[in-house]
Coordinates of C-alpha atoms in Angstrom, one line a residue:
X25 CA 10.7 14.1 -26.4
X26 CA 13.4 12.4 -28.4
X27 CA 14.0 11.9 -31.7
X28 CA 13.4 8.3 -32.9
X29 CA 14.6 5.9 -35.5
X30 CA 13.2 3.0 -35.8
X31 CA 14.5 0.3 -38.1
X32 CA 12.3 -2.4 -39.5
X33 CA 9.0 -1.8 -41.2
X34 CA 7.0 -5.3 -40.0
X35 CA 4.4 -5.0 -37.7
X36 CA 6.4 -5.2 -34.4
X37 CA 9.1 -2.0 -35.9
X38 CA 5.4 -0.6 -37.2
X39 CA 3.8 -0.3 -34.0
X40 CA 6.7 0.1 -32.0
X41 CA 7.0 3.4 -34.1
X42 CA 3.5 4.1 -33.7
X43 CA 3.8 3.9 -30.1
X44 CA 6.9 6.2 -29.8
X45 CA 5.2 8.7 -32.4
X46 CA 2.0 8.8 -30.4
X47 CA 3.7 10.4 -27.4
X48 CA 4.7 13.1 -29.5
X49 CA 8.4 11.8 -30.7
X50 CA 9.5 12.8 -34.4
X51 CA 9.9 9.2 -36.0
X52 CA 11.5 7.2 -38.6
X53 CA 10.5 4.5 -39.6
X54 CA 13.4 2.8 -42.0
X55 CA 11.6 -0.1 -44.0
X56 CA 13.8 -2.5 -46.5
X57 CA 12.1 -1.9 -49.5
X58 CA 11.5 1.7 -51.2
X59 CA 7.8 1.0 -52.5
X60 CA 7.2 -0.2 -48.8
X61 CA 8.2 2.9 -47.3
X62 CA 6.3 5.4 -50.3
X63 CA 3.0 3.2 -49.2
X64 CA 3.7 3.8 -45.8
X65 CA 3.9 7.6 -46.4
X66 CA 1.2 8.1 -48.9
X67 CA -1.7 5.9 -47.2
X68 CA -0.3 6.6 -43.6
X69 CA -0.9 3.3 -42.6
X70 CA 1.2 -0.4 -43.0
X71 CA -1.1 -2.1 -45.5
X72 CA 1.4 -5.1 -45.8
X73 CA 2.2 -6.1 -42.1
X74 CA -0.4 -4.0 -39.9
X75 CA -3.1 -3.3 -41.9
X76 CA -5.9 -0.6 -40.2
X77 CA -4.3 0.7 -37.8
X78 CA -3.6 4.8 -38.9
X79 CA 0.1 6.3 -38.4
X80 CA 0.1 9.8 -36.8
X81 CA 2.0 12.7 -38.7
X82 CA 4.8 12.8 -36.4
X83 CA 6.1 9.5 -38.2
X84 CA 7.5 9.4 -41.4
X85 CA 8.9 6.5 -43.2
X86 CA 11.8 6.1 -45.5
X87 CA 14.1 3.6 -47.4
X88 CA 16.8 5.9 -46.6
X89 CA 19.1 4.2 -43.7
X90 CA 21.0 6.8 -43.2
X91 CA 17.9 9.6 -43.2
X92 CA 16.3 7.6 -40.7
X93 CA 19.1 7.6 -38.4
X94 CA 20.4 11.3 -38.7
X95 CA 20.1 13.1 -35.5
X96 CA 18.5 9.9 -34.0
X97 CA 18.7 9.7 -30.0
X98 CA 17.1 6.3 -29.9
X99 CA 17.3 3.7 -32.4
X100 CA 15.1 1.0 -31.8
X101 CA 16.2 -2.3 -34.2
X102 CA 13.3 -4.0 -35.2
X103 CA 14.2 -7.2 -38.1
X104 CA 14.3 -10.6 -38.0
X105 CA 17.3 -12.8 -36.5
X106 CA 18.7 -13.6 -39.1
X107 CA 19.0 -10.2 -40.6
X108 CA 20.4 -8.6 -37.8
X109 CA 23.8 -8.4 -38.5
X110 CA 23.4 -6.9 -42.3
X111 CA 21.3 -4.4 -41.2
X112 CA 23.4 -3.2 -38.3
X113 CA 26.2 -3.3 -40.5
X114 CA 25.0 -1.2 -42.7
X115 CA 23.3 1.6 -40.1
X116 CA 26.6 1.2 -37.9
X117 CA 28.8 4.3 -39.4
X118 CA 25.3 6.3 -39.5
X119 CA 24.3 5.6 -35.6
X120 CA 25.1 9.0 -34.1
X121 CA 27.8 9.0 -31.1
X122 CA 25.5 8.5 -27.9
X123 CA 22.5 7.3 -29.2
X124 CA 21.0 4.8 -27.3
X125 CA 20.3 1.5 -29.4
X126 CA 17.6 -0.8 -28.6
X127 CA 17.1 -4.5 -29.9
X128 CA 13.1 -5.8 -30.0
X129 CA 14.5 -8.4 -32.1
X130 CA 14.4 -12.6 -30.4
X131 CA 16.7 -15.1 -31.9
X132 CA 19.5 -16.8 -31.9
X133 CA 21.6 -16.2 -35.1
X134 CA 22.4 -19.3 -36.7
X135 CA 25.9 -20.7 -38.0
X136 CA 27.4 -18.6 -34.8
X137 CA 25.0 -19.3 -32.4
X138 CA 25.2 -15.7 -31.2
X139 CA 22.5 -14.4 -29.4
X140 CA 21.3 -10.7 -30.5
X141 CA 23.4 -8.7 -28.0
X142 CA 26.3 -10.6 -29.3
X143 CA 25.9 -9.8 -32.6
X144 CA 25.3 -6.0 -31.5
X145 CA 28.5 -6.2 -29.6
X146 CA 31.0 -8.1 -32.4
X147 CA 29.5 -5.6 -35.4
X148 CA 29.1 -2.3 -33.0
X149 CA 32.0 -2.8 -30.7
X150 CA 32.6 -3.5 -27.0
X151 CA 32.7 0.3 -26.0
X152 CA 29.2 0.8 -27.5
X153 CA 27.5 -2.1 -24.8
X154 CA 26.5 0.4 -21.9
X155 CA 24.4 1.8 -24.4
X156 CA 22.7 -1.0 -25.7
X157 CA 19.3 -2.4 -24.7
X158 CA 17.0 -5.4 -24.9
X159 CA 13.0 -5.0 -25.6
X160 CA 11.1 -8.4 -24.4
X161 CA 7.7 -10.0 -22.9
X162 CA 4.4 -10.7 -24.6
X163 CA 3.5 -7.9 -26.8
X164 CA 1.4 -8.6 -29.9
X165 CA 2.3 -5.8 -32.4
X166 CA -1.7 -5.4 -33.4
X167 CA -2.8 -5.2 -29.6
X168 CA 0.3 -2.8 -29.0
X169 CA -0.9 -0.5 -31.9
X170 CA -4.5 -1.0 -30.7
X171 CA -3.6 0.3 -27.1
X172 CA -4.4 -2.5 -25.5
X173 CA -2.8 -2.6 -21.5
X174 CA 0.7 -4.7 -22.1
X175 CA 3.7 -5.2 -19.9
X176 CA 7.6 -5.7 -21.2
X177 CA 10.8 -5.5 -20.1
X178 CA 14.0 -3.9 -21.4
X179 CA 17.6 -5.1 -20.2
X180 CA 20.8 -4.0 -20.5
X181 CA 24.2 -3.7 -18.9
X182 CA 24.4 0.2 -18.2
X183 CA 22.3 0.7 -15.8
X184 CA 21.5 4.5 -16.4
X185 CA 20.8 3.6 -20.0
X186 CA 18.5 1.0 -19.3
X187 CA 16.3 3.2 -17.1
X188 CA 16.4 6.1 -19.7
X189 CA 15.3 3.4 -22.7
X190 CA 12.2 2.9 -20.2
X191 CA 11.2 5.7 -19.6
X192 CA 11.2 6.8 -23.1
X193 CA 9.0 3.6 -23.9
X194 CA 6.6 3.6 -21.0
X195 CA 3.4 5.1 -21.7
X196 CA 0.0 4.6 -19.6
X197 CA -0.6 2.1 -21.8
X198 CA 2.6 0.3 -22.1
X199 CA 4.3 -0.5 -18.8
X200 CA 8.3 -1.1 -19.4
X201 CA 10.1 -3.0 -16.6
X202 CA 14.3 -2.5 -16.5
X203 CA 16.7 -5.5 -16.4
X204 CA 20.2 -6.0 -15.8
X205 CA 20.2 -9.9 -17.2
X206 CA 20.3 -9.1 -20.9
X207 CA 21.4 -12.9 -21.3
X208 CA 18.3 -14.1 -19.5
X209 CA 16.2 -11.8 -21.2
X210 CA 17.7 -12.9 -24.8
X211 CA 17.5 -16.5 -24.5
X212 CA 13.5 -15.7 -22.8
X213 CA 12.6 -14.4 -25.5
X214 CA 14.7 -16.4 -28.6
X215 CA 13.1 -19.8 -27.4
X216 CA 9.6 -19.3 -27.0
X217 CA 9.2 -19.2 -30.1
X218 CA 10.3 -22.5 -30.8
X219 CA 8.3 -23.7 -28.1
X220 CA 5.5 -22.4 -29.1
X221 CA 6.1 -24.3 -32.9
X222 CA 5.6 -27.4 -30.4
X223 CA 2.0 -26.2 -28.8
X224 CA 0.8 -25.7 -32.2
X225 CA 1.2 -29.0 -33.4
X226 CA -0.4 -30.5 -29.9
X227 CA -3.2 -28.3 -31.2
X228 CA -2.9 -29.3 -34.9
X229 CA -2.7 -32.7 -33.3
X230 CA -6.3 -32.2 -31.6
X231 CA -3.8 -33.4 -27.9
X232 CA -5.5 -31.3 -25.7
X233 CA -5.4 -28.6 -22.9
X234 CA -3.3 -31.6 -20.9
X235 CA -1.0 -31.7 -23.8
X236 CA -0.3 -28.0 -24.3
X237 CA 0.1 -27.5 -20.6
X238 CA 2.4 -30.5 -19.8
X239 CA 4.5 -28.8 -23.0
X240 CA 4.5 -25.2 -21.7
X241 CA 6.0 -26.0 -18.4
X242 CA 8.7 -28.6 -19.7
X243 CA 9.5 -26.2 -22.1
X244 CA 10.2 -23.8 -19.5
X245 CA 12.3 -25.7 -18.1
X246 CA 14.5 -26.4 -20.9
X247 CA 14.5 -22.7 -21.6
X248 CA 15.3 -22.1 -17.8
X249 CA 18.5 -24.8 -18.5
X250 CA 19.9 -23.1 -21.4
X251 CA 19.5 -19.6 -19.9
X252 CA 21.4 -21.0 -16.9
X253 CA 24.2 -22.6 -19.2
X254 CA 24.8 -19.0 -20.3
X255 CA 25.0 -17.4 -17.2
X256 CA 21.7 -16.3 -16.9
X257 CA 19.6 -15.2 -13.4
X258 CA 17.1 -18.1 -13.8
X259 CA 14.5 -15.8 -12.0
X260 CA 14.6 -14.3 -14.7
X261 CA 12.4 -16.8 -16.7
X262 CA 10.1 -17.0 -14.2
X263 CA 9.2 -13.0 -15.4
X264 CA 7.7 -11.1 -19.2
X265 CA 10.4 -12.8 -21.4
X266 CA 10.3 -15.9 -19.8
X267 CA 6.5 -17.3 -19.1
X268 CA 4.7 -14.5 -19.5
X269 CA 5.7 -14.2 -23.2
X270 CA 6.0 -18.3 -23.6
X271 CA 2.3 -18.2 -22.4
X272 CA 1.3 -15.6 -25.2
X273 CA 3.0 -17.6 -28.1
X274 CA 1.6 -20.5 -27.0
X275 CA -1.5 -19.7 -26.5
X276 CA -2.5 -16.5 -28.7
X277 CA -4.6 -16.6 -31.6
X278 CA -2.1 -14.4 -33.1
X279 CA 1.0 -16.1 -32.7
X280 CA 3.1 -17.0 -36.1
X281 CA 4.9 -19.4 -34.6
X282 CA 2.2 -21.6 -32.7
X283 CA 0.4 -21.0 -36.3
X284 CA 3.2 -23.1 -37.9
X285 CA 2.8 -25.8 -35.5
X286 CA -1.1 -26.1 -36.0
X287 CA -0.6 -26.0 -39.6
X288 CA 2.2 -28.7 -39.7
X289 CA -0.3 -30.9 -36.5
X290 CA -2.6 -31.3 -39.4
X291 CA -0.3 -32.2 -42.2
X292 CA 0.5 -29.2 -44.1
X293 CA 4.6 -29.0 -45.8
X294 CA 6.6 -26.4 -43.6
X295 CA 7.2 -24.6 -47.3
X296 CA 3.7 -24.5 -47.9
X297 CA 2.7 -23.2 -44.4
X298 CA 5.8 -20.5 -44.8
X299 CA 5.0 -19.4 -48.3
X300 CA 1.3 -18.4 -47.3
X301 CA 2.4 -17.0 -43.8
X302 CA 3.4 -13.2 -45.0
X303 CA 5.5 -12.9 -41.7
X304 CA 8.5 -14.2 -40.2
X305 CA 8.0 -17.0 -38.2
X306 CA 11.2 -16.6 -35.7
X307 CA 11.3 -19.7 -34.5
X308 CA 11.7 -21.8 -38.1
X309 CA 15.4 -20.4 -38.1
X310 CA 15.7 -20.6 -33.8
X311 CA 14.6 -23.9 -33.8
X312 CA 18.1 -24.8 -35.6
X313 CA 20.1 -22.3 -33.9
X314 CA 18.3 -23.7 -30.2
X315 CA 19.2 -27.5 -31.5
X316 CA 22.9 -26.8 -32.2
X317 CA 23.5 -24.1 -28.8
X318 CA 21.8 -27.6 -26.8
X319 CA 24.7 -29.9 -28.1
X320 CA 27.3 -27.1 -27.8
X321 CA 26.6 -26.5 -24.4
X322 CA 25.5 -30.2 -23.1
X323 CA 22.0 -28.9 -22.2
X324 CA 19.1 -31.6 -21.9
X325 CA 16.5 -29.9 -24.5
X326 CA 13.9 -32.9 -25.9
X327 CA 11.5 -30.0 -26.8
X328 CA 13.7 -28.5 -29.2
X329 CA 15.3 -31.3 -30.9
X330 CA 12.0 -32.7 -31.9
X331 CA 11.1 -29.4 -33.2
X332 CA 14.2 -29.5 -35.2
X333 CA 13.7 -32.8 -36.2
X334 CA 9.9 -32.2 -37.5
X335 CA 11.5 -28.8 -39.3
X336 CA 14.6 -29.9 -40.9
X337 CA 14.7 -33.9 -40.9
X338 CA 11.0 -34.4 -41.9
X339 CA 9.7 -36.2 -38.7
X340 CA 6.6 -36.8 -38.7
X341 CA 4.5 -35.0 -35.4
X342 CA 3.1 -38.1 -34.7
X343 CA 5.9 -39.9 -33.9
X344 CA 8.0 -36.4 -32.3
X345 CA 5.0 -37.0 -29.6
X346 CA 5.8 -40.6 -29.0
X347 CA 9.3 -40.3 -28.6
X348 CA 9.2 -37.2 -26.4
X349 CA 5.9 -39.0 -24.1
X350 CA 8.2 -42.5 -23.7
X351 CA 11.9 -41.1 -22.8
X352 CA 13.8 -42.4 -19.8
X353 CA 11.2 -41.5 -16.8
X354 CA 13.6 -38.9 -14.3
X355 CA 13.3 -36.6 -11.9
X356 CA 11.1 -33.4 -12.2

């Protein structure tokens, strides 16, 4: 047993807590907001992000960043992209000396166009790294917290680290895999997302199974290209973080981010869409961050840029599908 802190209250952190809890680890579970956290404690259960499913005793939750991290061993980070860097600012001085820190968080931070475990690294410091570690694959929080059978992977750059983050993950019911590719694993799991954004509007688009599949495997491939432009094992995408977790968001009923796309397939505003979503959406904010990183590092990504364009210019889905189906014909 270890002790636990987990910070980020959404459903992901929520069930990633659960999980650890369940096996008997004393957890905390750090959420943003106070009255959040007093909910979570008096009702034992997530009402806002993962409503029904019952928290065992052996979590607690708090507001409290530094309460949750005091005599942590493992610190899982669990909040959006784009908050990353704030938060780990702020639970830096309180991380105890040898804990080992875990990301489950997929972006690509925008502005600096810093993957996660470069954030980690500029805020936390270069002599922290060998203890920092990736979480990744296709892992709906609700089928997590349910129990359902799912598969992962965790990377990172110490190599006894990463094997100790896995074992203190794996259950019967939640088979962790070890990386040493953190880069692959990162940009895996950042641009998924805004793939998936892309197979929901085929399907708000009524396009088809030919469509969607066509879309998955290009998109693949310009995930497999910018993995590759950042030094990335490209065998690496062929694994959880890669397809198996670009299948998932593109395909699962409870994907955010392929929920965006259908929305904005059948004609709804983005602001709309977000406003009624409750959740983050990761790849809203990737899709930028993914459209930028592709001119920065001369990587052929069609995919994306329409996304971009549909997101921030206003182009209409209809004609993002045009353009990408009549492009220069090439080589596979």
């Amino acid at each position: 047993m270890a002790n636990v802190a987990v910070i980020g209250a959404g459903a992901w952190g929520t069930a990633l807590a659960k999980l650890l809890a369940d096996k008997g680890n004393p957890t905390a579970l750090w959420a943003h907001q106070g009255e959040l956290a007093d909910r979570i404690e008096g009702e034992r259960q997530n009402h806002r992000y993962l409503p029904g499913v019952a928290l065992p005793a052996s979590l607690r939750a708090t507001s409290d960043i530094e309460d949750a991290l005091r005599g942590a061993e493992l610190v899982l980070l669990v909040v959006p992209s784009h908050a990353l860097r704030e938060v780990v600012r702020e639970a830096g001085p309180h991380v105890p000396r040898g804990a080992l820190v875990c990301s489950a968080t997929k972006g690509i931070e925008n502005d600096s166009l810093m993957l996660m475990s470069e954030v980690l690294v500029d805020e936390l410091g270069r002599d922290v790294e060998p203890r920092l570690t990736y979480l990744s694959g296709p892992s709906f929080a609700r089928e997590v917290a349910a129990g359902q059978p799912t598969t992962v992977v965790v990377a990172g750059r110490g190599e006894r680290e990463t094997h100790a983050v896995q074992r203190m993950l794996a259950t019967d019911r939640f088979r962790v895999y070890s990386s040493d590719d953190v880069v692959g694993v990162e940009v895996g799991g950042a641009l998924k997302n805004v793939v998936a954004i892309a197979a929901g509007i085929c399907d708000g688009l009524g396009l088809g199974h030919n469509a969607r599949a066509g879309l998955i495997t290009r998109g693949l491939a310009e995930m497999a290209r910018m993995a590759a432009a950042k030094g990335a094992n490209l065998l690496t995408l062929a694994g959880l973080s890669g397809m198996g977790d670009l299948v998932l968001t593109c395909t699962g009923e409870l994907s955010r981010n392929r929920t965006v796309g259908i929305e904005m397939g059948r004609g709804r505003k983005l602001d709309e869409i977000l406003a009624g979503l409750g959740h983050v959406a990761e790849g809203v904010k990737t899709a930028k961050s993914a459209y930028e990183l592709a001119n920065k590092l001369g990587v052929s990504a069609p995919i994306a840029v329409e996304v971009y364009r549909m997101l921030y210019e206003g182009k209409p889905p209809q004609q993002a599908v045009v353009d990408l189906m009549t492009r220069a014909l090439t080589k596979e």
